[in-house]
Amino acid sequence: MTPNEEASFVQPHFHTTPANPNKQKPTKTRSFVPVILIGIALGYLALMLYIPAINVFYQAFKNGAGPFLSNLTREDFLSAAKLTLLLALIAVPVNTIFGLCAAWAIARHKFPGRTLILSIIDLPFSISPVVAGLMLVLVYGRNGWFGGWLQEHGIKIIFAFPGMLLATAFVSMPFVAREVIPVLEELGSDQEEAAQTLGANSWQTFWRVTLPNIRWGLLYGLILTNARAMGEFGAVSVVSGNIAGKTQSLPLFVEDAYKQYETEAAYSAAVILALLAVVTLVLKGILERKTGIKSTKAH
Amino acid sequence: MTVSSPSSPQQKARNKTPDWKKFLDQFFHLPWTWRITLGYLTVMLIIPITAMFLKAATKSPAEFWQIATSPIALSAYNVTFLTALITALLNGVFGTLIAWVLVRYDFPGKRFIDATVDLPFALPTAVAGLTLATVYSDNGWIGSLFAPLGIKISFTSLGVAVAMIFISLPFVVRTVQPVLQEMEKEIEEAAWSLGASQWQTFWNVILPPLFPTILTGVALGFSRAVGEYGSTVIISSNTPFKDLIAPVLIFQRLEQYDYSGATVIGMVLLVISLLILLAINFLQSWARRYDTK
């Protein structure tokens, strides 16, 4: 018997041999159960997620690309887009510096109250954005703590750009720290100690040893920070005053246009924000495949 | 001087003092990483939260209670917390199902679905509110299916529920998925071979260790839903005693320059979110017990 013949002879018995490595999938599962479960899961996702997501693009382009493009050149849209970019451009680096410092400080030291500080860093996730905005008003507003002093010196924070920046930074604060802490902890400090015994100073150690090791986690945190910073609505709308062309970021523009029954303009801006979300998801997907990390804390 | 190997209790006790001393030493020296961390936390979190507590403290307890339990506030809590609870539980069931399907079955497009479950995290809430309001309105793609039955979704508390489901959908999926992935299939197969039905296996073998994890996801989703503003304010008609939610009530109070009213309701929300945070931490340590076994 040739090997081929042997194989074809054995094959019919496959169903009865229990220890067949090719059949790790549970054959006991009756095939209709998975189908029903997959169907329910997909149905739920379609209703809650996919149909609304498709609708954003449909509404923006249902009259062709012409109205979409003309909406994109509106004065107030352009200024909203610029403001959103500017907010992210400042809030993301600031939060990255904070996140790296906090991650370093927390992951590298065991001390009493460590869990407490971790929870404090997480707080912006559990505080309602409106409450966050309210707190800023109570500190920097006209009748707030620093209100009098700020007014004397002619500094406007609430209903102006600085307030929006504070709100943006507040809601996107924990992401970098959250993503980098576990990476640093898993890494351990052996390599850093080795570098230091070889005479590297702490800056060199960070730049040459730590940063390359945490780069994917850091990038992941950056992407999430950026998405939240550009998309934040609640906290920003409390402190912005919402003046079109002046203190209106893109998400505020979307809501304002919708309320003024300019649905087309609202959807044109919404598509831009949805594309931001798509880019975020794609980058996240690439990073997850590269590193095997998966954030469960990504609020 | 790293203590990586599991040490006996006595050893631990001996090591404790130097660790603590080291911390104090470092605290007084304060490396600049710590200075930035603590400084930023103080400016961004501690000062604003203290300001809010002090503002709330200017009210006498009786006044505070009166504002916090005014009829309009009570109905807003009712809409907010009840809807958030129902949607969180709903997401608990369907989120677990989605995680299960993603972990255990293979089907075309699975990776795409796995990646897009995170969409609500990435999509700005104003966009979510806008599109949900359109899709679930009386002449929208999904709303028009319900309209003939006399069910209005957009601009009612049902709409609020839809928005809350949307924004908190990924929490349960993403908390349950990794745990399910690590769960050993042998245990299930053992249960099967001992004659348990699929349902029995799920109910008696898989669910108990998974339960704290599911609850963590539910609590995370609940906390997000309670605080949510962007999508809910757009899909709701924001009518008092009907579908007005607590965050919108705070916003309206602020618009009327009623800072103390806003602060009191804000305090209620803040305290409740702190309690949920505590509950989540507790649930996570409960879930972790199953890791070592």
PDB file of N, CA and C in Angstrom, chain B residues 23 26 28 30 39 41-42 56 59 94 104 109 112 132 136-137 153 217 221 226 236 269 276 281 286:
ATOM      1  N   PHE B  23      10.025  55.222  50.830  1.00  0.00           N
ATOM      2  CA  PHE B  23       8.963  56.072  50.287  1.00  0.00           C
ATOM      3  C   PHE B  23       9.026  57.464  50.915  1.00  0.00           C
ATOM      4  N   GLN B  26      11.894  59.373  49.605  1.00  0.00           N
ATOM      5  CA  GLN B  26      11.630  59.858  48.260  1.00  0.00           C
ATOM      6  C   GLN B  26      10.634  61.002  48.284  1.00  0.00           C
ATOM      7  N   PHE B  28      10.224  63.269  50.520  1.00  0.00           N
ATOM      8  CA  PHE B  28      10.826  64.546  50.891  1.00  0.00           C
ATOM      9  C   PHE B  28      11.737  65.073  49.790  1.00  0.00           C
ATOM     10  N   LEU B  30      11.254  64.326  46.610  1.00  0.00           N
ATOM     11  CA  LEU B  30      10.341  64.583  45.489  1.00  0.00           C
ATOM     12  C   LEU B  30      11.041  64.708  44.147  1.00  0.00           C
ATOM     13  N   GLY B  39       1.407  67.794  41.180  1.00  0.00           N
ATOM     14  CA  GLY B  39       0.991  69.144  40.837  1.00  0.00           C
ATOM     15  C   GLY B  39      -0.188  69.139  39.864  1.00  0.00           C
ATOM     16  N   LEU B  41      -2.282  66.681  39.261  1.00  0.00           N
ATOM     17  CA  LEU B  41      -3.475  66.126  39.913  1.00  0.00           C
ATOM     18  C   LEU B  41      -4.140  67.176  40.795  1.00  0.00           C
ATOM     19  N   THR B  42      -3.309  67.974  41.493  1.00  0.00           N
ATOM     20  CA  THR B  42      -3.870  69.001  42.374  1.00  0.00           C
ATOM     21  C   THR B  42      -4.641  70.033  41.565  1.00  0.00           C
ATOM     22  N   ALA B  56     -20.903  73.275  47.925  1.00  0.00           N
ATOM     23  CA  ALA B  56     -22.075  72.546  48.425  1.00  0.00           C
ATOM     24  C   ALA B  56     -22.227  72.756  49.919  1.00  0.00           C
ATOM     25  N   LYS B  59     -24.421  75.490  51.660  1.00  0.00           N
ATOM     26  CA  LYS B  59     -25.855  75.256  51.896  1.00  0.00           C
ATOM     27  C   LYS B  59     -26.027  74.524  53.215  1.00  0.00           C
ATOM     28  N   PHE B  94     -26.360  41.007  26.626  1.00  0.00           N
ATOM     29  CA  PHE B  94     -25.945  40.958  25.227  1.00  0.00           C
ATOM     30  C   PHE B  94     -24.427  41.090  25.078  1.00  0.00           C
ATOM     31  N   ARG B 104     -15.611  32.124  21.096  1.00  0.00           N
ATOM     32  CA  ARG B 104     -15.783  30.688  20.879  1.00  0.00           C
ATOM     33  C   ARG B 104     -16.100  30.273  19.442  1.00  0.00           C
ATOM     34  N   GLY B 109     -16.046  37.687   8.909  1.00  0.00           N
ATOM     35  CA  GLY B 109     -16.213  39.053   9.399  1.00  0.00           C
ATOM     36  C   GLY B 109     -16.016  39.192  10.893  1.00  0.00           C
ATOM     37  N   PHE B 112     -13.521  41.913  11.905  1.00  0.00           N
ATOM     38  CA  PHE B 112     -14.089  43.246  11.685  1.00  0.00           C
ATOM     39  C   PHE B 112     -14.999  43.620  12.848  1.00  0.00           C
ATOM     40  N   LEU B 132     -28.243  58.594  16.246  1.00  0.00           N
ATOM     41  CA  LEU B 132     -29.266  57.785  16.920  1.00  0.00           C
ATOM     42  C   LEU B 132     -30.613  58.492  16.874  1.00  0.00           C
ATOM     43  N   TYR B 136     -33.609  56.528  15.014  1.00  0.00           N
ATOM     44  CA  TYR B 136     -34.718  56.086  15.859  1.00  0.00           C
ATOM     45  C   TYR B 136     -35.884  57.079  15.895  1.00  0.00           C
ATOM     46  N   SER B 137     -35.850  58.093  15.006  1.00  0.00           N
ATOM     47  CA  SER B 137     -36.995  59.002  14.956  1.00  0.00           C
ATOM     48  C   SER B 137     -38.132  58.328  14.206  1.00  0.00           C
ATOM     49  N   ILE B 153     -39.473  56.514  19.935  1.00  0.00           N
ATOM     50  CA  ILE B 153     -38.187  56.280  20.603  1.00  0.00           C
ATOM     51  C   ILE B 153     -37.403  57.580  20.769  1.00  0.00           C
ATOM     52  N   GLY B 217     -18.196  44.787  34.319  1.00  0.00           N
ATOM     53  CA  GLY B 217     -18.557  45.437  33.060  1.00  0.00           C
ATOM     54  C   GLY B 217     -19.870  46.190  33.174  1.00  0.00           C
ATOM     55  N   GLY B 221     -20.357  50.190  32.690  1.00  0.00           N
ATOM     56  CA  GLY B 221     -21.344  50.725  31.757  1.00  0.00           C
ATOM     57  C   GLY B 221     -22.352  51.618  32.451  1.00  0.00           C
ATOM     58  N   VAL B 226     -24.737  56.860  33.489  1.00  0.00           N
ATOM     59  CA  VAL B 226     -25.266  57.861  34.421  1.00  0.00           C
ATOM     60  C   VAL B 226     -24.700  59.246  34.111  1.00  0.00           C
ATOM     61  N   SER B 236     -32.834  63.153  23.540  1.00  0.00           N
ATOM     62  CA  SER B 236     -33.953  63.365  24.448  1.00  0.00           C
ATOM     63  C   SER B 236     -34.608  64.711  24.142  1.00  0.00           C
ATOM     64  N   LEU B 269     -24.580  63.447  41.900  1.00  0.00           N
ATOM     65  CA  LEU B 269     -23.996  62.622  40.826  1.00  0.00           C
ATOM     66  C   LEU B 269     -22.580  62.201  41.167  1.00  0.00           C
ATOM     67  N   ILE B 276     -19.870  54.100  42.834  1.00  0.00           N
ATOM     68  CA  ILE B 276     -19.751  53.081  41.783  1.00  0.00           C
ATOM     69  C   ILE B 276     -18.289  52.705  41.585  1.00  0.00           C
ATOM     70  N   ASN B 281     -13.971  48.706  42.013  1.00  0.00           N
ATOM     71  CA  ASN B 281     -12.713  48.210  42.578  1.00  0.00           C
ATOM     72  C   ASN B 281     -12.931  46.937  43.371  1.00  0.00           C
ATOM     73  N   TRP B 286     -12.718  40.940  43.600  1.00  0.00           N
ATOM     74  CA  TRP B 286     -13.486  39.703  43.710  1.00  0.00           C
ATOM     75  C   TRP B 286     -13.199  38.801  42.507  1.00  0.00           C
TER      76      TRP B 286
END
